[in-house]
Amino acid sequence: MQQRSFDVVVVGAGPGGEVAAGRLAEAGLDVAVVEDRKVGGECSFFACIPSKALLRPGELLAEARRVPGATEAISGPLDAAAVLRRRDELINNLDDSSQVPWLEERGIALFRGRGRLDGEKRVVVGDDVLEARRAVILAGGTAPALPPIEGLAASSPWTNREATTAKQLPERLVVLGGGVVGSELSQAYGSLGTRVILIEGERRLLPREEEFACEQVTASLTELGVDIRTAQKATSVHREGDTVVVTLGDGSTAVGDELLVATGRVPETHELGLETVGIPAGGYIKVDENTRVPGKDWLYVIGDLNGRALFTHMAKYQAALASGHILGRPMAATHLADGTGAPRVIFTDPQVAAVGHTTATAAAAGITVRVIDLPTSGNAGGSYYGSGARGTSRFLIDEERQVIVGATITGSEVADFLHAATIAVVGEVPLGRLRHAIPAFPTRSEIWLYLFNELGL
Amino acid sequence: MQQRSFDVVVVGAGPGGEVAAGRLAEAGLDVAVVEDRKVGGECSFFACIPSKALLRPGELLAEARRVPGATEAISGPLDAAAVLRRRDELINNLDDSSQVPWLEERGIALFRGRGRLDGEKRVVVGDDVLEARRAVILAGGTAPALPPIEGLAASSPWTNREATTAKQLPERLVVLGGGVVGSELSQAYGSLGTRVILIEGERRLLPREEEFACEQVTASLTELGVDIRTAQKATSVHREGDTVVVTLGDGSTAVGDELLVATGRVPETHELGLETVGIPAGGYIKVDENTRVPGKDWLYVIGDLNGRALFTHMAKYQAALASGHILGRPMAATHLADGTGAPRVIFTDPQVAAVGHTTATAAAAGITVRVIDLPTSGNAGGSYYGSGARGTSRFLIDEERQVIVGATITGSEVADFLHAATIAVVGEVPLGRLRHAIPAFPTRSEIWLYLFNELGL
């Protein structure tokens, strides 16, 4: 056993862990990072980065096909092999060595291995014992959940890891779970030419987002040829050679060459040594507004592992909260775009971009909202987008406080529309002032102008 | 002479006039609108709408060509005929009758003819005399300036009107003026296959925007094949049959089949009867914060005609200011994104989107700013955009007040990025709060995150 001492020990080198370590090291602290898989984390290699690489070329080509003048120039299908090659470039062929210099430049010590707590301010990695003089940050993330379906584990199912990194496209893919991962990857594989069957136990896809978003994505995936089966639970799975057969509750079957399980995530709390500091293993780890574990002034938990908002961008945000607090520069603030209201973009076609409340969460929170729905392309700017492009912009107005408390925008390439809404929600900019922020003509941002027209402002 | 009386008479049925008339009529006022050309105005038929129709398909196809997977699907060039057909649809083949029902539904009386003031609260249109009980709103707009160059007027030059509505594409086009109109139309014609020579008297294109924006647009137009000649003034023009020859100050010539003059705009103050109410004709008409002419409590001037900000969206904004003031619900507010700081988007490739100050206007205004420059695609979201896409995001920070006072964003399809910056500038959202508006990963909106990294927040 070799013992070393650092100001802060960060367990997990995903986006959250990296940002936290970087901020602390740049402030002059002595920092160690522990990672047993890839520096860069799930996001860089098996989630956001490769999935968007699989999605964007198809989305772009679909939009070009909808626009007169451009569509005539297109004669062939999406080149799936080229898409996969570009994906491989973006995930560096699963080699994380290019991420290491970023740590080295900041003097951050990297320990490769499974990090686990061994009592207060102590982390063990293989033969090394790391003493944390100030704090330990757990940033270990989540893993795909594998639901207890008969035969599933034995059927060699794909998780997001295999689906985002596959070298060959299966002819037929069955997807279990119609949340964000299942919907995005159905879109990706469907656009690349795979026949996809998408199974969702709930009544509808994307159950956490506005119903209209689900309807539009459902219609679009159906047009793409995805066979969507909602309100159906898989009861058993059976693989025979190259074929996997999923039996559903109604007795029907779904047959594929591969089966992707996308039924949610579970926090990776096993082998973290939580029991050595008296934290019950199993669920997400509760933290306060600075991402610190109540009662443990040395322990922070950021990213997926605290369950607040399972997004790369929120992990990076929490990394700033934690490192700021450790450095004596706390920045936590109470606002609507944290936790379940965190900004989120689903890269289907139409894309779904949302921040703050949905109609359902506002009702659950007891906030009376005025709902304003507008067609995202129902303005001059929208006339340059493909006429087949669906899209709705929903704004939720708290009339009592005269602020926007939620927005959901669907449409072609609307991912970057969201930040305006996020600033309005987080900034709590009063409607009377927001009215003076004039969207340029002719852009689809005129949804904001139409919003104020509807509000009589 | 037939005399009629209205609460408000609006002279000019462009975007500003229409919005003002609509808002007043919807509030119950008796409103007349006077228009001697097209209901819908220059914007709908000869400016924003058709120019973007000429630009967007080429921009979209150029982006698709830059993205692996999509580019392999493209075999042909942009279909210019299809682009022109779609343009014709969007300008309704220059028929404004479809715009009239909007007025009729609101009970607005339309008078076709040249409206001119005939003393206080009186407007004459042909044989009609319209008495305004409450107010007159002048919304007459601007016309293309024709500089006093020898031979120019006799050479049958195009203005934006001919260039945006041409039924045939000339093989060779000479463009005089490298401002917004000249740059956009050079891009449009260049992408549609016309050989373009662009002449600008100043040292550089887009002289009102940040220098880097100019450089990027210049490089891109050059790659498209546009022959750019800056710091050159045309000294004479000579047309012989189908050919027009422009002689420049250095003695060189530019030869084209058509010549587009895009050297600025002049207010259409002639035949407006300004002299009957004691306003000197010739220049822009000065107004107060409610767009009212000082000393004339019944006269408002909105849109291009007051020279505050020559954009359709700002005309519509001023329409709201004027009508609100007339209705006793004034909404004027002082903020940075009005006047010369108004939000603006130039639809070249890269697009240029800006709001508030540029480095130059901030300096001129005596504001010390911290300048933060970031590559628009220098983030995970940017890796899905074509690698040839240029782009820079510049934020101007007033560190004393801890707010953003200007932003200029260039890049592929960044038009809808602007509104986030506009809300930040208009809302004067403090940086410490803005920091909590988290851009979704992986989107190019992470320029905002990188901004805060640079600021150490």
Short mmCIF file of C-alpha atoms in Angstrom, two decimals, chain A residues 23 43 48-54 56-58 60-61 63-65 67-80 82-83 85-86 90 312-314 316-317 320-321 329 331-335 337 343-345 347 380 382-387 412-413 415-429 432-446 448-450 452-453 456-457, chain B residues 23 43 48-54 56-58 60-61 63-65 67-80 82-83 85-86 90 312-314 316-317 320-321 329 331-335 337 343-345 347 380 382-387 412-413 415-429 432-446 448-450 452-453 456-457:
data_model
loop_
_atom_site.label_atom_id
_atom_site.label_comp_id
_atom_site.label_asym_id
_atom_site.label_seq_id
_atom_site.Cartn_x
_atom_site.Cartn_y
_atom_site.Cartn_z
CA ARG A 23 -11.23 24.11 -11.67
CA CYS A 43 -20.64 10.89 -22.41
CA CYS A 48 -23.92 12.13 -26.10
CA ILE A 49 -20.95 12.37 -28.42
CA PRO A 50 -21.40 9.25 -30.55
CA SER A 51 -25.20 9.37 -30.53
CA LYS A 52 -25.25 12.90 -31.96
CA ALA A 53 -22.65 11.83 -34.49
CA LEU A 54 -25.08 9.15 -35.63
CA ARG A 56 -26.88 14.86 -37.13
CA PRO A 57 -26.02 13.87 -40.73
CA GLY A 58 -29.43 12.22 -41.13
CA LEU A 60 -29.37 17.59 -41.89
CA LEU A 61 -30.04 15.54 -45.00
CA GLU A 63 -34.01 18.94 -43.77
CA ALA A 64 -32.18 19.48 -47.07
CA ARG A 65 -34.60 17.05 -48.71
CA VAL A 67 -36.24 22.42 -49.06
CA PRO A 68 -36.85 23.23 -52.73
CA GLY A 69 -33.64 23.92 -54.60
CA ALA A 70 -31.58 21.80 -52.23
CA THR A 71 -33.60 18.61 -52.54
CA GLU A 72 -32.99 18.36 -56.29
CA ALA A 73 -29.25 18.17 -55.60
CA ILE A 74 -29.62 15.03 -53.51
CA SER A 75 -29.66 11.73 -55.30
CA GLY A 76 -28.38 9.16 -52.88
CA PRO A 77 -29.14 7.94 -49.37
CA LEU A 78 -27.24 8.87 -46.24
CA ASP A 79 -23.82 7.20 -46.41
CA ALA A 80 -23.93 5.05 -43.29
CA ALA A 82 -19.18 7.63 -43.66
CA VAL A 83 -21.36 8.42 -40.65
CA ARG A 85 -16.29 6.70 -39.67
CA ARG A 86 -16.98 10.22 -38.49
CA LEU A 90 -15.28 11.82 -32.64
CA THR A 312 -23.59 16.09 -18.99
CA HIS A 313 -24.15 19.84 -18.88
CA MET A 314 -25.64 19.65 -15.39
CA LYS A 316 -20.37 20.17 -15.41
CA TYR A 317 -22.54 22.78 -13.68
CA ALA A 320 -18.59 24.32 -10.70
CA LEU A 321 -20.89 24.40 -7.67
CA ARG A 329 -16.39 30.90 -3.53
CA MET A 331 -22.10 30.12 -6.24
CA ALA A 332 -25.23 28.06 -5.59
CA ALA A 333 -28.41 29.89 -6.50
CA THR A 334 -32.02 28.85 -6.42
CA HIS A 335 -33.66 28.86 -9.81
CA ALA A 337 -33.63 25.46 -14.45
CA PRO A 343 -32.38 22.40 -19.86
CA ARG A 344 -32.60 19.35 -22.08
CA VAL A 345 -32.47 18.63 -25.79
CA PHE A 347 -31.96 15.06 -30.83
CA ALA A 380 -41.58 34.32 -41.79
CA GLY A 382 -40.14 29.28 -40.67
CA SER A 383 -41.05 29.56 -44.33
CA TYR A 384 -37.46 28.73 -45.27
CA TYR A 385 -37.60 25.44 -43.42
CA GLY A 386 -39.00 22.30 -44.94
CA SER A 387 -42.76 22.32 -45.01
CA SER A 412 -36.01 21.08 -37.07
CA GLU A 413 -32.66 22.15 -35.60
CA ALA A 415 -31.38 22.84 -30.11
CA ASP A 416 -29.86 26.29 -30.00
CA PHE A 417 -33.22 28.01 -29.55
CA LEU A 418 -33.28 26.77 -26.03
CA HIS A 419 -30.71 29.03 -24.47
CA ALA A 420 -32.86 32.13 -24.90
CA ALA A 421 -35.60 30.44 -22.90
CA THR A 422 -33.09 29.22 -20.33
CA ILE A 423 -31.81 32.75 -19.78
CA ALA A 424 -35.37 34.05 -19.47
CA VAL A 425 -36.26 31.37 -16.92
CA VAL A 426 -33.03 31.49 -14.90
CA GLY A 427 -32.80 35.26 -15.09
CA GLU A 428 -36.47 35.59 -14.10
CA VAL A 429 -36.56 38.45 -16.57
CA GLY A 432 -42.45 43.65 -19.40
CA ARG A 433 -38.72 43.84 -19.95
CA LEU A 434 -38.43 40.65 -22.00
CA ARG A 435 -40.88 42.23 -24.46
CA HIS A 436 -38.12 44.59 -25.55
CA ALA A 437 -35.80 41.77 -26.62
CA ILE A 438 -36.72 41.82 -30.30
CA PRO A 439 -36.09 38.72 -32.41
CA ALA A 440 -34.49 39.45 -35.76
CA PHE A 441 -36.67 39.20 -38.86
CA PRO A 442 -36.99 36.81 -40.64
CA THR A 443 -35.91 34.17 -38.10
CA ARG A 444 -37.90 31.51 -36.34
CA SER A 445 -36.96 33.25 -33.09
CA GLU A 446 -40.07 35.33 -33.80
CA TRP A 448 -40.91 35.20 -28.97
CA LEU A 449 -42.70 38.04 -30.72
CA TYR A 450 -45.79 35.91 -31.26
CA PHE A 452 -45.93 38.63 -26.63
CA ASN A 453 -48.67 39.19 -29.17
CA GLY A 456 -51.23 41.34 -25.40
CA LEU A 457 -47.90 42.98 -24.65
CA ARG B 23 -52.80 46.85 -32.77
CA CYS B 43 -39.76 43.66 -46.85
CA CYS B 48 -36.02 40.26 -46.45
CA ILE B 49 -38.47 37.66 -47.70
CA PRO B 50 -37.18 37.05 -51.22
CA SER B 51 -33.51 37.52 -50.34
CA LYS B 52 -33.65 34.82 -47.68
CA ALA B 53 -35.54 32.62 -50.11
CA LEU B 54 -32.58 32.97 -52.48
CA ARG B 56 -31.32 29.57 -47.50
CA PRO B 57 -31.29 26.60 -49.91
CA GLY B 58 -27.69 27.33 -50.87
CA LEU B 60 -28.32 24.49 -46.28
CA LEU B 61 -26.76 22.57 -49.16
CA GLU B 63 -23.61 22.85 -44.83
CA ALA B 64 -24.79 19.40 -45.94
CA ARG B 65 -21.78 19.21 -48.27
CA VAL B 67 -20.85 16.97 -43.20
CA PRO B 68 -19.61 13.39 -43.72
CA GLY B 69 -22.46 10.98 -44.42
CA ALA B 70 -24.65 13.73 -45.87
CA THR B 71 -22.21 14.99 -48.48
CA GLU B 72 -22.02 11.60 -50.23
CA ALA B 73 -25.77 11.80 -50.89
CA ILE B 74 -25.41 15.01 -52.88
CA SER B 75 -24.57 14.72 -56.54
CA GLY B 76 -25.97 17.79 -58.21
CA PRO B 77 -25.75 21.54 -57.87
CA LEU B 78 -28.33 23.76 -56.23
CA ASP B 79 -31.42 23.82 -58.50
CA ALA B 80 -31.64 27.53 -59.27
CA ALA B 82 -36.52 25.55 -58.02
CA VAL B 83 -35.09 28.23 -55.76
CA ARG B 85 -40.00 29.15 -57.96
CA ARG B 86 -40.03 28.90 -54.19
CA LEU B 90 -43.06 33.33 -50.90
CA THR B 312 -38.28 45.06 -40.27
CA HIS B 313 -38.26 43.75 -36.72
CA MET B 314 -37.48 47.16 -35.31
CA LYS B 316 -42.67 46.25 -35.89
CA TYR B 317 -41.27 47.04 -32.45
CA ALA B 320 -45.88 48.61 -30.74
CA LEU B 321 -44.26 51.63 -29.08
CA ARG B 329 -50.35 52.19 -22.55
CA MET B 331 -44.16 50.78 -23.12
CA ALA B 332 -40.98 52.60 -24.11
CA ALA B 333 -37.95 51.48 -22.13
CA THR B 334 -34.31 52.43 -22.33
CA HIS B 335 -32.06 49.57 -23.25
CA ALA B 337 -30.70 46.73 -28.07
CA PRO B 343 -30.41 42.91 -33.11
CA ARG B 344 -29.36 42.14 -36.66
CA VAL B 345 -28.63 39.06 -38.72
CA PHE B 347 -27.65 35.87 -43.93
CA ALA B 380 -18.67 19.47 -28.63
CA GLY B 382 -19.65 22.32 -33.07
CA SER B 383 -18.06 19.01 -34.00
CA TYR B 384 -21.25 18.02 -35.81
CA TYR B 385 -21.05 21.03 -38.09
CA GLY B 386 -18.99 21.09 -41.21
CA SER B 387 -15.33 21.52 -40.47
CA SER B 412 -23.28 28.32 -40.00
CA GLU B 413 -26.97 28.79 -39.14
CA ALA B 415 -29.40 33.32 -36.73
CA ASP B 416 -31.36 31.82 -33.88
CA PHE B 417 -28.42 31.98 -31.47
CA LEU B 418 -28.89 35.69 -31.27
CA HIS B 419 -32.00 35.85 -29.16
CA ALA B 420 -30.25 34.49 -26.08
CA ALA B 421 -27.76 37.34 -26.31
CA THR B 422 -30.54 39.82 -26.96
CA ILE B 423 -32.38 38.74 -23.81
CA ALA B 424 -29.15 38.97 -21.81
CA VAL B 425 -28.45 42.47 -23.12
CA VAL B 426 -32.00 43.84 -22.90
CA GLY B 427 -32.70 42.11 -19.60
CA GLU B 428 -29.39 43.35 -18.19
CA VAL B 429 -29.17 39.98 -16.50
CA GLY B 432 -23.57 36.11 -11.66
CA ARG B 433 -27.11 35.04 -12.45
CA LEU B 434 -26.54 34.43 -16.15
CA ARG B 435 -23.88 31.90 -15.16
CA HIS B 436 -26.66 29.61 -13.97
CA ALA B 437 -28.33 29.46 -17.39
CA ILE B 438 -26.70 26.24 -18.54
CA PRO B 439 -26.48 25.48 -22.26
CA ALA B 440 -27.46 21.93 -23.16
CA PHE B 441 -24.67 19.52 -24.10
CA PRO B 442 -23.68 18.91 -26.86
CA THR B 443 -24.89 22.11 -28.52
CA ARG B 444 -22.97 25.06 -29.90
CA SER B 445 -24.77 27.17 -27.28
CA GLU B 446 -21.88 26.11 -25.04
CA TRP B 448 -22.03 30.63 -23.19
CA LEU B 449 -20.31 28.15 -20.91
CA TYR B 450 -16.92 28.92 -22.41
CA PHE B 452 -18.07 32.05 -18.20
CA ASN B 453 -14.98 29.88 -18.08
CA GLY B 456 -13.54 32.77 -14.23
CA LEU B 457 -17.15 32.35 -13.11
#
